[in-house]
Coordinates of C-alpha atoms in Angstrom, one line a residue:
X1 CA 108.7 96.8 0.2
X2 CA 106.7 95.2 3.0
X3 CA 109.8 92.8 4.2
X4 CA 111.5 96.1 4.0
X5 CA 109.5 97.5 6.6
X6 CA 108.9 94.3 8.7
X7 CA 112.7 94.5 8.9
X8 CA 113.2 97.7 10.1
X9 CA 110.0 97.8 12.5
X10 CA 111.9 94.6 13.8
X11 CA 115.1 96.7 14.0
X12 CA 113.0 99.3 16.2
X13 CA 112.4 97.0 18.9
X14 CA 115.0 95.2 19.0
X15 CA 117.5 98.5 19.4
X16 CA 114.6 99.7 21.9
X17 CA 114.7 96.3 23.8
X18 CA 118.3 96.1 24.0
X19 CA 118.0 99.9 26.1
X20 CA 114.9 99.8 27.4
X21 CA 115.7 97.0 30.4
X22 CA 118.7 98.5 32.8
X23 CA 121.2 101.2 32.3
X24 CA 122.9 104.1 34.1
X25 CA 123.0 107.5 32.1
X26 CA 125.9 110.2 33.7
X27 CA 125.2 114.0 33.3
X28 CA 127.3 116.8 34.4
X29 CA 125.2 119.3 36.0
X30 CA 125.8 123.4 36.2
X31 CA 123.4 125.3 38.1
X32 CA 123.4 128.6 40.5
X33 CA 121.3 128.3 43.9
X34 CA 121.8 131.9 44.6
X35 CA 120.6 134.1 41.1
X36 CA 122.9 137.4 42.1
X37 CA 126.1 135.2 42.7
X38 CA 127.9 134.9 39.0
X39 CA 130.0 131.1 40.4
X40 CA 128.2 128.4 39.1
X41 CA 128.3 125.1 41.1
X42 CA 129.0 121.6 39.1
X43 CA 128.1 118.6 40.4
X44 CA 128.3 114.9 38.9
X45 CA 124.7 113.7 38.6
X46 CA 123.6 109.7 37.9
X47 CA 120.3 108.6 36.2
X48 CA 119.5 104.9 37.3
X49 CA 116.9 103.2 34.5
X50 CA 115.6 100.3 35.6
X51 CA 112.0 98.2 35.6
X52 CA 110.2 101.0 34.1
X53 CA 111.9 103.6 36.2
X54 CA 114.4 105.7 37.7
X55 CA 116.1 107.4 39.7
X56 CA 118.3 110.5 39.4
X57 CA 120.7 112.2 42.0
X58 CA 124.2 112.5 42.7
X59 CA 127.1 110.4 42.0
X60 CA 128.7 110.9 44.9
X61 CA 125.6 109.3 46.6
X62 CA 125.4 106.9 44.8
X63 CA 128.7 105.8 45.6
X64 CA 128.0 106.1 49.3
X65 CA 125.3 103.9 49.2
X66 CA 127.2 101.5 47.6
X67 CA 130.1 101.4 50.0
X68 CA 127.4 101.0 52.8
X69 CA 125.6 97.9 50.8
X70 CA 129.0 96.6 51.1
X71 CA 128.6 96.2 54.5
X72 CA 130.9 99.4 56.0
X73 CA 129.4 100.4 59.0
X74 CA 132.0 103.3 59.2
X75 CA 131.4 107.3 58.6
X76 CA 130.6 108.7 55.2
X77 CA 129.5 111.6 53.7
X78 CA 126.4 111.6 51.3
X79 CA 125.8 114.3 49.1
X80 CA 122.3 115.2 49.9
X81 CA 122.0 118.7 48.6
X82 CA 120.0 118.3 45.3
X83 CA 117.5 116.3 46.1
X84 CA 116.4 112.9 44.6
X85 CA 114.1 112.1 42.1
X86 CA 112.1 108.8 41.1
X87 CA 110.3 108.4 38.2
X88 CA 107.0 105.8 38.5
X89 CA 105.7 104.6 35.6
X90 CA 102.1 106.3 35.8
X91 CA 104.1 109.8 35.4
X92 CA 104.1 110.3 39.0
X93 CA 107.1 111.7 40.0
X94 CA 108.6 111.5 44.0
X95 CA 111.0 114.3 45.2
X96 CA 113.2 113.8 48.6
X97 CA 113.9 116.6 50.6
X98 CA 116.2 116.3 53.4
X99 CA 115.7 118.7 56.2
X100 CA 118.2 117.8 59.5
X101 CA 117.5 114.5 60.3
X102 CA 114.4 113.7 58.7
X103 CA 113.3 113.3 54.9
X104 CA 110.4 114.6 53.6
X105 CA 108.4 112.9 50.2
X106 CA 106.4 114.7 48.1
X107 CA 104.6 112.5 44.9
X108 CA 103.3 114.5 42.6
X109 CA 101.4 113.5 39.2
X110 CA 103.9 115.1 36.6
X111 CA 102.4 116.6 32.8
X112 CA 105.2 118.3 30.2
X113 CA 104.3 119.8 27.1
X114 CA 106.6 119.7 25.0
X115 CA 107.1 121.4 21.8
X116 CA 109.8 119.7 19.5
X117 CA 111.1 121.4 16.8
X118 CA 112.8 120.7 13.5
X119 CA 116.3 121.5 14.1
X120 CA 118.6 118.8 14.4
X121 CA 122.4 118.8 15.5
X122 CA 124.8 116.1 16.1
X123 CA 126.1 116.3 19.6
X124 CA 127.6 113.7 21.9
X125 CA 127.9 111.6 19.0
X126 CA 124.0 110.7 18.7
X127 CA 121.6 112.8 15.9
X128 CA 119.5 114.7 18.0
X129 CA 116.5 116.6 17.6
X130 CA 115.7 120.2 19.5
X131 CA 112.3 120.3 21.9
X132 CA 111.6 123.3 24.7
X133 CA 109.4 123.2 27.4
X134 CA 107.8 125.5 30.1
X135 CA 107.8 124.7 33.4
X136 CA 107.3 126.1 36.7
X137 CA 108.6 129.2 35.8
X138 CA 111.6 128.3 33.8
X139 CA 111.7 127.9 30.2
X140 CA 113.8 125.0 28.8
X141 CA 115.4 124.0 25.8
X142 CA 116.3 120.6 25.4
X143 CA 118.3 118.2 22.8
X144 CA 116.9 114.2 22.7
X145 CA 118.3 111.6 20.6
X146 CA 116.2 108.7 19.2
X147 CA 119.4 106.1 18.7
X148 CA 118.7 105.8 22.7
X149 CA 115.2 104.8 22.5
X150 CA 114.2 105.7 26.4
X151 CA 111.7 108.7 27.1
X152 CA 113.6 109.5 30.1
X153 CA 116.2 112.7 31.1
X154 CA 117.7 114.5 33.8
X155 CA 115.9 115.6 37.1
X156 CA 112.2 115.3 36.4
X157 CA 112.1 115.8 32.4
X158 CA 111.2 112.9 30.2
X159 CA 108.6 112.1 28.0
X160 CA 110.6 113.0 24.4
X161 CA 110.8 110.0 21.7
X162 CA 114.3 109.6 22.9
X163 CA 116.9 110.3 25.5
X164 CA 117.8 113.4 26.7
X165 CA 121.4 114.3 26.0
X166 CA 120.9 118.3 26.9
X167 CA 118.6 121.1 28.6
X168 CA 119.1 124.3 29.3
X169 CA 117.0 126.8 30.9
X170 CA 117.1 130.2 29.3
X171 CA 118.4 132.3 32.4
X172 CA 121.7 130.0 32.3
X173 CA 120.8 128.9 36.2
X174 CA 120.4 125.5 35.1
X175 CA 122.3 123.1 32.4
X176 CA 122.4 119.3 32.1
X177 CA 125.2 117.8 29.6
X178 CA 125.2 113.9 29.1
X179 CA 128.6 112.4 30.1
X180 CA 128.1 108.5 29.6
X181 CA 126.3 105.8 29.0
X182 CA 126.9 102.4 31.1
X183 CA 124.9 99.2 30.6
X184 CA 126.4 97.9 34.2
X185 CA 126.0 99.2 37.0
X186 CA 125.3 98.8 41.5
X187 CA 121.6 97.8 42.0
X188 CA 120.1 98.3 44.7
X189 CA 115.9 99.5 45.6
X190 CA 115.2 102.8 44.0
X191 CA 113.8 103.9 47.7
X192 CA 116.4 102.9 50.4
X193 CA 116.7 106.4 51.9
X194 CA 117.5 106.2 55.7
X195 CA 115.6 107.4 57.5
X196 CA 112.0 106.7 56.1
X197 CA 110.7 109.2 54.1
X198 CA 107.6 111.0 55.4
X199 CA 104.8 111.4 53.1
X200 CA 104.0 115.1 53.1
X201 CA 101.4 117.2 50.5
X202 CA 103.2 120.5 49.0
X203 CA 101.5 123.0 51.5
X204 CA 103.0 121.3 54.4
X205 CA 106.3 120.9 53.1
X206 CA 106.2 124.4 52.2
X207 CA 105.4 124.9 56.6
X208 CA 108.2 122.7 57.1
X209 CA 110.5 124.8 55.6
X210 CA 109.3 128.1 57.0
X211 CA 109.0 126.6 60.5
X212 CA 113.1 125.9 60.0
X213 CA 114.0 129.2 58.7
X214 CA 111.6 130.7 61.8
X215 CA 113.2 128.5 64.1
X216 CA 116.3 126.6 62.7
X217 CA 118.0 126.2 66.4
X218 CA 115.0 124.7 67.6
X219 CA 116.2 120.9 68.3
X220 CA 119.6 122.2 69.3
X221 CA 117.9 124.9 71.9
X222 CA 115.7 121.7 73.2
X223 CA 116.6 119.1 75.7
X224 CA 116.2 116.5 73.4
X225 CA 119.3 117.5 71.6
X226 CA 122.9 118.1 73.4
X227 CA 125.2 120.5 71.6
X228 CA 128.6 121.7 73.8
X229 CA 130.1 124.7 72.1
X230 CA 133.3 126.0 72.4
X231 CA 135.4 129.0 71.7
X232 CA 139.6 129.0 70.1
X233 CA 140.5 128.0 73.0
X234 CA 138.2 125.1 73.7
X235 CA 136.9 126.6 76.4
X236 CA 132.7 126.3 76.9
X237 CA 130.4 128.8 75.7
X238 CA 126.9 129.9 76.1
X239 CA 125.4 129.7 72.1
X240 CA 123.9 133.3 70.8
X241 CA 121.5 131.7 69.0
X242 CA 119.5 134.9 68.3
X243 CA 122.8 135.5 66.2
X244 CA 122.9 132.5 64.9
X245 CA 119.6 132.0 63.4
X246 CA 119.9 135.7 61.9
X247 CA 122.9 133.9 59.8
X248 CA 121.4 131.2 59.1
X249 CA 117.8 133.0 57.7
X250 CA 120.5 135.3 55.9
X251 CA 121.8 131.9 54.0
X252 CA 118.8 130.6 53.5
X253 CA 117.3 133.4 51.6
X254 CA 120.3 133.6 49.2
X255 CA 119.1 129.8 47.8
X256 CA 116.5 131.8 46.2
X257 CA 116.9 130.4 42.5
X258 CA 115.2 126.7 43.0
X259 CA 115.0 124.4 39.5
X260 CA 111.1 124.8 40.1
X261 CA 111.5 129.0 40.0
X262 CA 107.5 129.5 40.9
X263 CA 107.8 126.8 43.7
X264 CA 110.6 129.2 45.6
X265 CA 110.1 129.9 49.3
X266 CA 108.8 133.1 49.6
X267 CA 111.0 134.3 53.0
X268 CA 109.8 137.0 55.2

């Protein structure tokens, strides 16, 4: 009975060895930035493990950063609208936030309480175990699977004796489905966001955003930035940028379903 258990202890760590060093999870992700418009949005979504953390944003990113590793100095489009997310190993957590031309860092200490249940389901192809969670306004219901022995997840959530495969918040806004799991993959510094992030608290990145949806034009009305419009016929125009800005604080108040509900921008 005792080798018994020596042999499967040493089965344990050898399965949580052989995941536990580098590997790239895929997700598909479903969510709805505006709450009263019924179209989802689906985006392709990477989680980087590696050294005791990760990293989680888009694949598309991902792929532009690769093709500019490479050496191409050409033009490429990122994919900057969800933001990215690192995972330290002290459960601090660091959230990017692009905003025009700079990036903004926020690094927060990060405590989920989860509740896991006793109903199982096989999905995927892995066993997995049920566990929900409140958070910031949202309540979430998630699906881990211990044959992946990493206490990591999608976006921000980890901490479950086993990989996330699933979560789902309970207003449908938001939905994480595991796609793949690669043991190879481009590495590259977690952190190699150009430019350098700035190191802001949550109550002045919370200003900087109002500041843009007060003044969104502001660079472009200044003389440090040079904008020439012109009209169908390519002739110059004078910018309305009082009509303008009303469009643009019309389309910022319609992203009013964030993944952190109780962290939303409250717009005037």
């Amino acid at each position: 009975m005792r080798s018994k258990i020596v042999m499967l202890s040493l089965l344990f760590f050898a399965i949580q060895n052989l995941y536990s060093q580098t590997m790239r999870i895929d997700y598909d992700m479903v969510y709805k930035e505006d709450s009263l418009n019924a179209e989802p949005i689906s985006k392709k979504m990477v989680l980087l493990i590696h050294d005791g953390k990760s990293k989680f944003f888009s694949e598309k990113q991902y792929e532009v950063d690769s093709i500019r590793d490479s050496g191409f100095r050409g033009f490429v489009v990122g994919d900057t609208n969800f933001f990215h997310v690192i995972k330290e190993k002290q459960n601090l957590i660091s959230k990017y936030y692009f905003q025009l031309n700079d990036v903004y860092k926020l690094t927060e200490p990060i405590t989920l309480n989860w509740k896991i249940g006793k109903e199982t389901a096989q999905l995927y192809g892995y066993a997995c175990q049920k566990a929900t969670l409140n958070y910031k306004g949202r309540k979430w219901e998630a699906w881990f699977t211990q044959e992946i022995p990493v206490q990591e997840g999608p976006y921000i959530f980890k901490g479950l004796p086993g990989l996330i495969v699933h979560m789902k918040d309970s207003t449908g806004s938001y939905e994480f489905s595991f796609s793949a799991l690669k043991k190879d993959f481009y590495k590259r510094e977690f952190e190699n966001t150009n430019p350098k992030p700035l190191e802001v608290s949550a109550a002045n990145l919370k200003k900087i955003f109002l500041d843009y949806y007060n003044d969104p034009f502001r660079e472009m009305k200044s003389r440090d930035v040079k904008v020439k419009f012109k009209d169908e016929k390519g002739n110059a125009i004078e910018p309305d940028f009082r009509e303008m800005t009303k469009k643009m604080q019309s389309t910022l108040k319609k992203y009013n379903n964030p993944i952190e509900l109780s962290d939303a921008i409250k717009y005037p």
